[in-house]
Coordinates of C-alpha atoms in Angstrom, one line a residue:
X88 CA 13.1 11.9 34.1
X89 CA 14.3 11.0 30.8
X90 CA 14.6 13.8 28.7
X91 CA 13.4 13.9 25.0
X92 CA 13.4 15.8 22.4
X93 CA 10.9 15.5 19.2
X94 CA 12.3 16.0 16.0
X95 CA 9.5 16.2 13.0
X96 CA 10.2 13.8 9.3
X97 CA 8.9 15.1 6.8
X98 CA 7.3 11.8 5.3
X99 CA 3.6 12.2 5.1
X100 CA 3.9 15.0 7.4
X101 CA 3.5 12.9 10.2
X102 CA 6.4 11.0 11.6
X103 CA 8.3 11.7 14.4
X104 CA 11.6 10.3 16.1
X105 CA 12.8 11.3 19.8
X106 CA 15.7 10.4 21.4
X107 CA 16.0 9.5 24.2
X108 CA 18.7 9.2 26.8
X109 CA 22.1 7.6 26.6
X110 CA 22.6 3.2 26.5
X111 CA 25.8 1.7 26.7
X112 CA 27.2 -0.8 24.9
X113 CA 29.3 -3.8 26.5
X114 CA 33.0 -4.3 25.2
X115 CA 31.6 -6.9 22.8
X116 CA 29.5 -4.3 21.1
X117 CA 26.1 -5.3 22.5
X118 CA 24.0 -3.9 24.0
X119 CA 20.5 -5.1 25.5
X120 CA 17.0 -2.6 25.2
X121 CA 14.0 -3.5 27.3
X122 CA 10.2 -2.9 25.6
X123 CA 7.2 -2.3 27.9
X124 CA 3.6 -3.0 26.7
X125 CA 0.1 -2.9 28.3
X126 CA -2.7 -2.9 26.6
X127 CA -6.6 -2.8 27.4
X128 CA -5.6 -0.4 29.8
X129 CA -9.9 0.5 29.8
X130 CA -10.1 3.2 32.6
X131 CA -8.2 1.2 34.9
X132 CA -6.0 4.0 36.7
X133 CA -6.1 2.7 40.6
X134 CA -6.7 -0.5 42.0
X135 CA -10.1 0.2 42.0
X136 CA -13.7 -1.7 41.3
X137 CA -16.5 1.3 41.2
X138 CA -19.4 -0.6 40.3
X139 CA -18.4 -2.7 43.9
X140 CA -17.3 0.4 45.8
X141 CA -14.1 -1.6 47.0
X142 CA -10.3 -2.3 45.9
X143 CA -9.9 -4.1 43.3
X144 CA -10.5 -8.3 43.6
X145 CA -11.2 -11.7 41.7
X146 CA -11.1 -15.3 41.9
X147 CA -7.3 -15.2 40.7
X148 CA -6.1 -12.3 43.1
X149 CA -5.6 -10.0 40.2
X150 CA -4.9 -6.3 40.8
X151 CA -5.6 -3.4 37.9
X152 CA -4.6 0.3 37.5
X153 CA -2.2 2.1 36.1
X154 CA -0.8 2.8 39.6
X155 CA 0.3 -1.1 39.8
X156 CA 1.6 -0.6 36.6
X157 CA 3.3 2.5 37.4
X158 CA 5.3 0.6 40.5
X159 CA 6.5 -2.7 38.2
X160 CA 7.9 0.4 35.4
X161 CA 10.1 2.2 37.6
X162 CA 11.6 -1.0 39.3
X163 CA 12.1 -2.2 35.5
X164 CA 13.7 1.2 34.7
X165 CA 16.3 1.2 37.9
X166 CA 17.1 -3.0 36.8
X167 CA 17.7 -2.3 33.0
X168 CA 18.7 1.4 33.1
X169 CA 16.0 3.9 32.5
X170 CA 18.1 4.8 29.0
X171 CA 17.6 1.4 27.6
X172 CA 13.9 1.3 28.1
X173 CA 10.5 2.2 26.7
X174 CA 7.3 2.3 27.3
X175 CA 4.2 1.1 24.9
X176 CA 0.2 0.4 25.1
X177 CA -1.5 -1.5 22.3
X178 CA -4.8 0.6 22.8
X179 CA -8.6 0.1 24.5
X180 CA -7.3 3.2 26.8
X181 CA -10.0 5.4 27.5
X182 CA -13.1 3.4 28.0
X183 CA -13.8 0.8 30.5
X184 CA -14.8 1.7 34.0
X185 CA -17.0 5.3 35.2
X186 CA -14.0 7.2 35.8
X187 CA -13.1 7.2 31.9
X188 CA -17.4 7.8 31.7
X189 CA -17.4 10.8 34.0
X190 CA -15.2 12.3 31.8
X191 CA -16.5 11.5 29.0
X192 CA -20.1 12.0 29.4
X193 CA -20.7 13.8 32.7
X194 CA -18.1 16.2 32.3
X195 CA -16.8 15.9 29.1
X196 CA -13.3 16.6 28.5
X197 CA -13.3 18.4 25.3
X198 CA -15.7 20.6 26.8
X199 CA -14.3 21.4 30.5
X200 CA -10.6 21.7 29.1
X201 CA -9.7 19.4 32.0
X202 CA -7.2 16.3 31.5
X203 CA -8.5 13.3 31.0
X204 CA -7.9 10.9 33.7
X205 CA -5.9 8.7 31.3
X206 CA -3.6 11.1 30.0
X207 CA -2.8 12.3 33.4
X208 CA -1.9 8.9 34.4
X209 CA 0.2 8.0 31.4
X210 CA 2.2 11.0 30.9
X211 CA 3.3 10.7 34.8
X212 CA 4.5 7.2 34.1
X213 CA 6.4 7.9 30.8
X214 CA 5.1 6.2 28.3
X215 CA 6.7 6.2 24.6
X216 CA 4.1 6.1 22.2
X217 CA 0.3 4.6 22.5
X218 CA -2.0 2.8 20.0
X219 CA -5.5 3.4 19.2
X220 CA -7.8 0.6 20.3
X221 CA -11.4 -0.1 19.1
X222 CA -13.0 1.8 22.1
X223 CA -11.0 4.7 21.7
X224 CA -13.9 6.3 19.0
X225 CA -16.8 5.3 22.1
X226 CA -17.9 9.3 22.0
X227 CA -16.8 10.3 19.4
X228 CA -13.9 11.8 17.1
X229 CA -13.8 15.7 19.1
X230 CA -13.4 13.7 22.4
X231 CA -10.6 11.2 20.7
X232 CA -9.0 14.3 19.5
X233 CA -9.1 15.9 22.7
X234 CA -7.6 13.0 24.4
X235 CA -4.7 12.5 21.8
X236 CA -3.6 16.4 22.3
X237 CA -3.3 16.1 25.7
X238 CA -0.8 13.0 25.7
X239 CA 2.5 13.3 25.6
X240 CA 3.2 10.2 23.8
X241 CA 2.1 9.7 20.2
X242 CA -1.1 8.3 19.5
X243 CA -0.8 5.9 16.8
X244 CA -2.9 4.2 14.0
X245 CA -1.3 3.7 10.7
X246 CA -4.6 2.0 9.4
X247 CA -7.1 4.8 10.6
X248 CA -7.3 7.0 7.5
X249 CA -9.8 9.6 6.3
X250 CA -12.3 8.6 4.4
X251 CA -11.7 10.5 1.3
X252 CA -8.4 11.2 0.6
X253 CA -7.1 7.7 2.9
X254 CA -4.1 9.9 4.1
X255 CA -4.0 8.9 7.8
X256 CA -5.4 10.3 10.0
X257 CA -3.4 9.9 13.3
X258 CA 0.2 9.4 13.2
X259 CA 1.4 5.8 12.1
X260 CA 4.9 5.6 13.4
X261 CA 7.4 6.9 16.0
X262 CA 11.1 5.7 15.9
X263 CA 12.5 6.1 19.2
X264 CA 16.6 6.7 19.3
X265 CA 18.9 5.6 22.0
X266 CA 22.1 7.1 22.1
X267 CA 24.8 4.5 22.8
X268 CA 28.3 5.7 24.5
X269 CA 31.2 5.8 22.1
X270 CA 28.8 3.9 19.3
X271 CA 26.0 4.4 17.1
X272 CA 22.7 5.1 18.4
X273 CA 19.7 2.3 18.3
X274 CA 16.5 3.1 17.0
X275 CA 13.8 1.5 17.9
X276 CA 10.9 2.2 15.6
X277 CA 7.0 1.5 16.4
X278 CA 4.0 1.2 13.7
X279 CA 0.2 1.3 15.5
X280 CA -2.7 -0.6 14.1
X281 CA -5.7 -0.4 15.5
X282 CA -8.8 -2.8 14.7
X283 CA -10.7 -2.4 11.5
X284 CA -14.0 -3.7 14.0
X285 CA -14.4 0.6 15.1
X286 CA -16.0 0.7 11.3
X287 CA -19.0 -1.4 12.3
X288 CA -18.5 -0.6 16.5
X289 CA -18.4 2.9 16.2
X290 CA -20.5 3.1 12.8
X291 CA -22.0 6.2 14.1
X292 CA -19.0 7.9 15.0
X293 CA -16.7 7.5 12.3
X294 CA -18.8 6.6 8.9
X295 CA -18.3 9.2 6.2
X296 CA -15.2 10.1 8.3
X297 CA -12.5 7.3 8.8
X298 CA -11.8 4.3 7.0
X299 CA -9.6 1.4 8.7
X300 CA -7.4 -0.8 6.5
X301 CA -6.4 -4.2 6.5
X302 CA -4.0 -5.1 9.1
X303 CA -1.3 -6.8 7.0
X304 CA -1.3 -4.1 3.8
X305 CA -0.6 -1.4 6.7
X306 CA 2.2 -3.1 7.5
X307 CA 3.5 -3.7 5.0
X308 CA 3.3 0.0 3.5
X309 CA 4.7 1.5 6.6
X310 CA 7.0 -0.8 7.5
X311 CA 9.8 -0.7 5.2
X312 CA 9.5 3.5 5.4
X313 CA 10.3 3.0 9.1
X314 CA 13.3 0.6 8.3
X315 CA 14.3 3.1 5.9
X316 CA 14.4 5.7 8.0
X317 CA 17.3 4.0 10.0
X318 CA 15.1 2.1 12.9
X319 CA 17.4 -1.0 13.9
X320 CA 14.4 -2.8 15.8
X321 CA 10.6 -2.8 14.9
X322 CA 7.9 -3.1 17.1
X323 CA 4.3 -3.5 15.6
X324 CA 2.3 -2.3 18.4
X325 CA -1.9 -3.6 16.9
X326 CA -4.7 -3.7 18.7
X327 CA -5.9 -7.2 17.4
X328 CA -5.6 -10.5 18.8
X329 CA -3.7 -13.7 17.5
X330 CA -5.9 -16.2 16.4
X331 CA -6.8 -14.9 12.7
X332 CA -10.3 -14.9 13.2
X333 CA -13.1 -11.9 12.7
X334 CA -16.3 -11.4 15.0
X335 CA -17.9 -9.9 12.1
X336 CA -17.9 -11.9 9.1
X337 CA -15.9 -11.2 6.1
X338 CA -17.1 -7.7 5.1
X339 CA -14.1 -5.9 6.4
X340 CA -10.2 -7.1 6.7
X341 CA -9.2 -9.6 9.7
X342 CA -10.2 -8.2 12.9
X343 CA -7.8 -10.6 15.2
X344 CA -4.9 -10.4 11.9
X345 CA -1.7 -9.5 14.8
X346 CA -0.1 -13.4 14.0
X347 CA -0.4 -12.6 10.3
X348 CA 1.1 -9.9 10.3
X349 CA 4.3 -11.3 11.9
X350 CA 4.0 -14.0 9.8
X351 CA 3.4 -12.0 6.3
X352 CA 5.4 -8.7 6.8
X353 CA 9.4 -8.9 6.5
X354 CA 11.1 -6.8 8.4
X355 CA 9.6 -6.9 12.6
X356 CA 10.5 -8.2 15.0
X357 CA 8.1 -8.2 17.4
X358 CA 4.1 -7.9 17.6
X359 CA 2.6 -6.0 21.3
X360 CA -1.0 -6.7 20.6
X361 CA -4.0 -6.8 22.4
X362 CA -7.9 -6.9 22.3
X363 CA -8.6 -10.3 23.0
X364 CA -7.4 -9.8 26.6
X365 CA -5.3 -12.6 27.1
X366 CA -1.5 -13.0 28.9
X367 CA 0.6 -14.0 25.6
X368 CA 4.0 -14.2 27.8
X369 CA 5.8 -15.0 24.7
X370 CA 5.2 -16.8 21.4
X371 CA 7.3 -17.4 18.1
X372 CA 5.6 -16.6 15.0
X373 CA 7.9 -17.9 11.7
X374 CA 8.1 -15.2 9.5
X375 CA 7.2 -16.8 5.9
X376 CA 9.5 -14.0 3.7
X377 CA 12.4 -14.4 5.6
X378 CA 12.3 -17.7 7.8
X379 CA 12.7 -15.2 10.5
X380 CA 10.9 -15.1 14.2
X381 CA 8.7 -12.7 15.2
X382 CA 8.5 -12.6 19.3
X383 CA 4.6 -11.8 20.2
X384 CA 3.2 -11.1 23.1
X385 CA 0.0 -9.6 24.9
X386 CA 0.0 -8.5 28.7
X387 CA -4.2 -9.2 29.3
X388 CA -6.4 -6.5 30.6
X389 CA -6.8 -3.4 32.6
X390 CA -3.0 -3.2 33.8
X391 CA -3.5 -6.8 35.7
X392 CA -0.3 -7.8 33.5
X393 CA 3.0 -6.1 32.0
X394 CA 4.8 -7.4 29.3
X395 CA 8.3 -7.1 29.2
X396 CA 10.7 -8.0 26.1
X397 CA 14.1 -7.8 25.9
X398 CA 15.8 -7.0 22.7
X399 CA 19.9 -7.7 22.3
X400 CA 21.8 -6.0 19.8
X401 CA 25.5 -6.7 18.6
X402 CA 27.5 -4.3 15.8
X403 CA 27.5 -5.8 12.3
X404 CA 29.0 -4.3 9.7
X405 CA 28.4 -1.6 11.2
X406 CA 25.2 -1.6 12.1
X407 CA 23.1 -2.6 15.1
X408 CA 21.2 -5.9 14.3
X409 CA 18.8 -8.0 16.6
X410 CA 20.5 -11.0 18.3
X411 CA 18.9 -12.1 20.4
X412 CA 14.6 -11.4 22.1
X413 CA 12.8 -12.8 24.5
X414 CA 9.5 -11.3 26.7
X415 CA 7.9 -12.3 29.7
X416 CA 4.2 -11.0 31.5
X417 CA 5.2 -9.5 35.2
X418 CA 1.9 -9.2 37.4
X419 CA 1.0 -6.1 39.1
X420 CA -0.5 -8.0 42.1
X421 CA 3.2 -8.5 43.5
X422 CA 4.1 -4.9 44.0
X423 CA 2.1 -1.7 45.9
X424 CA 0.5 1.3 44.0
X425 CA 2.8 4.1 43.1
X426 CA 1.8 6.2 45.8
X427 CA 2.1 9.1 43.1
X428 CA -0.1 8.3 40.8
X429 CA -2.5 7.6 43.8
X430 CA -2.4 11.0 44.7
X431 CA -2.1 12.6 41.0
X432 CA -5.4 11.0 40.5
X433 CA -7.1 11.5 43.9
X434 CA -9.7 14.0 42.9
X435 CA -10.7 12.6 39.6
X436 CA -11.3 9.3 41.7
X437 CA -13.2 11.2 44.1
X438 CA -15.3 12.8 41.9
X439 CA -16.5 9.6 40.2
X440 CA -16.8 7.7 43.6
X441 CA -18.9 10.6 44.7
X442 CA -21.0 10.5 41.6
X443 CA -21.4 6.3 41.0
X444 CA -22.6 6.6 44.7
X445 CA -25.5 9.0 44.0
X446 CA -28.8 7.2 45.2
X447 CA -31.7 7.2 42.3
X448 CA -34.5 4.9 43.5
X449 CA -35.3 2.5 46.0
X450 CA -35.7 -1.4 44.9
X451 CA -38.6 -3.4 46.8
X452 CA -36.2 -6.5 46.7
X453 CA -33.2 -7.5 45.9
X454 CA -32.5 -8.5 42.4
X455 CA -29.4 -10.9 41.2
X456 CA -27.5 -11.3 37.8
X457 CA -26.3 -14.2 38.7
X458 CA -28.8 -16.7 37.1
X459 CA -29.5 -14.5 33.8
X460 CA -27.3 -16.7 31.6
X461 CA -29.4 -19.8 31.9
X462 CA -32.7 -18.4 33.8
X463 CA -35.1 -15.6 32.7
X464 CA -34.5 -13.3 35.2
X465 CA -36.4 -9.9 37.0
X466 CA -33.1 -8.0 36.7
X467 CA -32.3 -8.0 33.2
X468 CA -36.2 -7.8 32.7
X469 CA -35.7 -4.4 34.2
X470 CA -33.5 -3.7 31.7
X471 CA -35.9 -4.7 28.5
X472 CA -39.1 -2.7 30.6
X473 CA -36.9 1.0 30.3
X474 CA -35.7 0.0 26.7
X475 CA -39.5 -0.9 25.1
X476 CA -41.1 2.2 27.0
X477 CA -38.5 4.2 25.7
X478 CA -39.0 3.1 21.9
X479 CA -42.6 2.8 22.5
X480 CA -42.8 6.2 23.6
X481 CA -40.9 7.5 20.8
X482 CA -42.7 5.6 18.5
X483 CA -46.3 7.2 19.0
X484 CA -47.7 9.0 16.1
X485 CA -45.6 7.3 13.7
X486 CA -46.2 4.6 11.1
X487 CA -44.7 2.2 13.0
X488 CA -46.4 3.0 16.4
X489 CA -49.1 -0.5 16.2
X490 CA -46.5 -2.9 15.9
X491 CA -45.5 -4.8 18.8
X492 CA -42.1 -3.8 20.8
X493 CA -39.7 -6.0 21.6
X494 CA -36.2 -5.7 23.8
X495 CA -33.5 -7.2 23.6
X496 CA -30.5 -7.9 26.4
X497 CA -27.9 -10.4 27.2
X498 CA -26.4 -10.8 30.8
X499 CA -23.6 -8.4 30.2
X500 CA -22.3 -8.8 34.0
X501 CA -23.4 -12.3 36.2
X502 CA -22.4 -10.3 39.8
X503 CA -24.6 -7.3 38.8
X504 CA -27.1 -7.0 42.2
X505 CA -30.0 -4.1 42.7
X506 CA -29.9 -4.4 46.9
X507 CA -33.2 -4.1 48.5
X508 CA -33.1 -0.5 49.5
X509 CA -31.3 2.7 47.9
X510 CA -30.3 1.7 44.3
X511 CA -27.4 3.8 42.8
X512 CA -25.8 4.8 39.7
X513 CA -23.0 2.0 40.5
X514 CA -25.6 -0.6 40.9
X515 CA -27.1 0.2 37.4
X516 CA -23.3 1.3 35.8
X517 CA -22.8 -2.3 37.6
X518 CA -26.1 -3.8 35.4
X519 CA -25.4 -2.4 32.0
X520 CA -21.5 -2.1 31.6
X521 CA -21.4 -0.8 28.4
X522 CA -21.4 2.8 26.7
X523 CA -24.2 1.5 24.1
X524 CA -26.5 3.4 23.1
X525 CA -30.7 2.2 22.2
X526 CA -32.0 1.8 18.8
X527 CA -34.9 0.0 17.1
X528 CA -35.0 -1.9 13.9
X529 CA -37.8 -4.0 12.2
X530 CA -37.8 -7.5 12.4
X531 CA -40.1 -9.9 10.3
X532 CA -41.2 -13.2 12.4
X533 CA -38.7 -15.1 10.0
X534 CA -35.8 -13.0 11.2
X535 CA -36.8 -13.5 14.7
X536 CA -36.7 -17.0 14.9
X537 CA -33.0 -17.0 13.1
X538 CA -32.2 -14.4 15.4
X539 CA -33.0 -16.6 18.4
X540 CA -31.6 -19.8 16.5
X541 CA -28.5 -18.1 16.6
X542 CA -28.4 -16.5 19.9
X543 CA -29.0 -20.0 21.1
X544 CA -25.2 -21.2 19.9
X545 CA -24.5 -20.0 23.1
X546 CA -25.8 -23.4 25.3
X547 CA -23.9 -26.9 25.1
X548 CA -26.0 -29.4 23.7
X549 CA -27.0 -31.5 26.6
X550 CA -27.7 -35.3 26.2
X551 CA -31.3 -36.7 27.2
X552 CA -29.9 -38.4 30.3
X553 CA -26.6 -35.7 31.4
X554 CA -26.6 -34.3 34.6
X555 CA -26.8 -30.5 34.7
X556 CA -23.5 -29.1 35.4
X557 CA -24.3 -25.2 35.2
X558 CA -20.3 -24.8 34.5
X559 CA -20.2 -26.8 30.9
X560 CA -24.2 -25.4 30.0
X561 CA -23.2 -22.0 28.7
X562 CA -20.7 -20.8 26.7
X563 CA -20.6 -23.3 24.0
X564 CA -17.4 -22.5 21.8
X565 CA -16.4 -19.8 23.5
X566 CA -19.3 -17.4 23.3
X567 CA -19.2 -14.8 25.6
X568 CA -22.2 -14.2 27.9
X569 CA -22.5 -10.8 26.3
X570 CA -23.5 -12.7 23.4
X571 CA -26.5 -14.5 24.4
X572 CA -29.7 -12.5 23.4
X573 CA -32.6 -12.7 25.5
X574 CA -36.3 -11.0 24.1
X575 CA -38.8 -9.3 26.0
X576 CA -42.2 -9.2 24.7
X577 CA -42.6 -12.9 22.7
X578 CA -42.5 -16.4 24.7
X579 CA -40.0 -19.4 23.2
X580 CA -38.3 -22.4 24.7
X581 CA -34.5 -22.6 24.3
X582 CA -34.3 -26.6 23.9
X583 CA -30.6 -27.7 24.9
X584 CA -31.2 -31.3 23.8
X585 CA -31.2 -29.7 20.1
X586 CA -29.1 -29.6 18.2
X587 CA -27.6 -25.4 17.3
X588 CA -30.7 -24.4 14.8
X589 CA -33.4 -26.3 15.9
X590 CA -33.5 -25.2 19.7
X591 CA -36.2 -22.3 19.6
X592 CA -39.9 -23.5 20.1
X593 CA -43.4 -22.4 21.1
X594 CA -42.6 -19.4 19.3
X595 CA -45.7 -16.9 20.2
X596 CA -47.2 -13.6 20.9
X597 CA -49.8 -12.7 22.9
X598 CA -50.5 -16.6 23.0
X599 CA -50.5 -17.3 18.9
X600 CA -47.9 -18.6 17.1
X601 CA -45.5 -15.7 15.7
X602 CA -46.4 -15.8 11.7
X603 CA -43.2 -15.6 9.4
X604 CA -43.8 -13.1 7.9
X605 CA -45.1 -10.7 10.5
X606 CA -43.8 -7.6 11.7
X607 CA -41.9 -6.5 14.9
X608 CA -40.0 -3.2 16.3
X609 CA -36.9 -4.4 18.3
X610 CA -35.5 -2.2 20.8
X611 CA -31.6 -3.4 20.4
X612 CA -28.4 -2.1 21.2
X613 CA -25.6 0.2 18.8
X614 CA -23.0 -2.3 19.2
X615 CA -26.1 -5.4 18.3
X616 CA -27.4 -3.3 15.2
X617 CA -23.6 -2.2 13.5
X618 CA -23.1 -6.1 13.7
X619 CA -21.3 -6.7 17.1
X620 CA -21.6 -10.6 17.0
X621 CA -22.6 -11.7 14.2
X622 CA -26.2 -11.8 14.7
X623 CA -28.5 -12.4 11.3
X624 CA -30.2 -9.6 9.5
X625 CA -29.8 -6.7 12.1
X626 CA -27.6 -4.8 10.3
X627 CA -29.6 -4.4 7.1
X628 CA -33.2 -4.1 9.2
X629 CA -35.1 -0.7 8.7
X630 CA -33.6 1.8 12.0
X631 CA -37.3 3.3 13.4
X632 CA -35.3 4.9 16.1
X633 CA -31.8 6.0 17.0
X634 CA -32.2 9.2 19.3
X635 CA -28.6 8.4 20.7
X636 CA -29.7 7.5 24.0
X637 CA -27.2 6.0 26.5
X638 CA -29.3 3.0 27.6
X639 CA -27.0 3.2 30.9
X640 CA -28.6 6.2 31.2
X641 CA -31.9 5.8 30.1
X642 CA -32.0 3.1 32.9
X643 CA -30.7 5.7 35.2
X644 CA -33.5 8.3 34.2
X645 CA -35.8 5.5 34.4
X646 CA -35.2 4.9 37.9
X647 CA -35.1 8.4 39.0
X648 CA -38.1 9.3 37.8
X649 CA -40.2 6.4 39.3
X650 CA -37.8 6.3 42.2
X651 CA -38.9 3.1 43.0
X652 CA -37.7 -0.5 41.6
X653 CA -40.3 -2.8 42.1
X654 CA -40.2 -6.0 40.0
X655 CA -43.9 -6.8 40.1
X656 CA -44.4 -3.7 37.9
X657 CA -42.0 -5.0 34.9
X658 CA -41.3 -9.1 35.5
X659 CA -42.4 -10.9 33.5
X660 CA -41.3 -14.6 32.5
X661 CA -41.3 -15.4 29.1
X662 CA -38.7 -17.6 28.0
X663 CA -37.1 -20.8 29.8
X664 CA -34.4 -24.0 29.2
X665 CA -36.2 -27.4 28.2
X666 CA -34.9 -30.7 27.2
X667 CA -36.5 -32.4 25.0
X668 CA -39.5 -29.9 25.5
X669 CA -39.5 -30.5 29.5
X670 CA -38.3 -27.5 31.5
X671 CA -34.8 -27.8 32.3
X672 CA -34.7 -26.4 35.6

């Protein structure tokens, strides 16, 4: 166990110096410091798939979870010496599995006082700093504050500022000081940057309370301060991808700005980044100001990889300087779970397993989502049914009660299944894997057509005589399944032989063509309504329903109330793919 002493500085009242252990310089007065990193853990503590009620498995034989990460971390600490190593995380920690959902919504830790499972595991492993991801804000600021308080490591977010004052709402950075026998200590500064998209994706939780500033501008402000406090190495932990693009247009600072930070901000040695869920073992970016090479690495997601950065520091003119750096990603499927973490998480894990296996209804037939990205399937119609009924009931007695109610849903998981027979909470969670809430907005016929055309970008254009290759039909331009929205309540065709923007045909309501000025109420999730995916019109459309009802919970409640899931009661094929007007299937 590494002893650590926290010294609080006076800069903005928020900076911290932590002093761990002792490192040793070689005779040529060089020393190697190792920084390990995770990102996008998304609530995975054990190598377990709560949706399938089994050990995690995928087509690439990946494993997941902090118990696996812990084994690798312990191995690196033994090899390098614990006094030579640090462990950071780049965000999206407390959301993503039924485990973290249970302790955020069913038995929220900010109400019960129980230790959050991610705090429990990360504290035991010994993280040195953790950065806020956008999903940290999903459950509201009170629960986030509880988790931050429970964490032994500082939780960083320099560009999350108070809406009114502009002052940091979270600790911007920390500096770790490593004592070196017979030499000056090495100080490693880490600056945490979160994603500006929080302002859109969790608008309901942060509006009027927090603002999220530009990553590059924030780094330009804080890196000189960190250097001025004596940091010999500066690492940025950023919850932002590296492609310089945004999913939400230009109304907010750039979403995926990690490489831009490396290019434009002098004084950074490395960037440990996340958000994109990619594996980047090692990438170098040239800083445009200094000409220095900045190292970037991203450790995939869910604890599948651990990034390991080695910095060589050499004593020059009485100061340590980085004279070499390299990184690699280690696969957690090469090691066993740390039994210490497995034992530590057992109670909360078992509680979650019991919860997700609670039976809520009986299904008359097996329903599969495998074909949902390209066919109208009953299992997605079930989502439409629940969303439509919930909104219709809420609008009773209002001025909008007479308007047609439509519904939007996307194929979140191709592996989702309702088996014939008992349906459990985990079956529902496997179908609706995100913690979205239900809203409803008003759209005109013209806006509805625009929305559908935008959604239909998901398909690659298919030549008239080309064979149908399902693997090449969908996800055009990298569009994920969760950004292909399907409507219920209207009928339409998607002609994949036509170019983008000219694909929707036969858009009708109750047998009549939809008029340009015809008004509809559309049931939609909060992620989409707030701008997630960049769909047109919905962010400015009048909101007619927003009761903060979680869609997953609405599905569970509806199933519990009816007791039976009968596709005959809700299946309504209303859209299909065509090629030059002829059905594709």
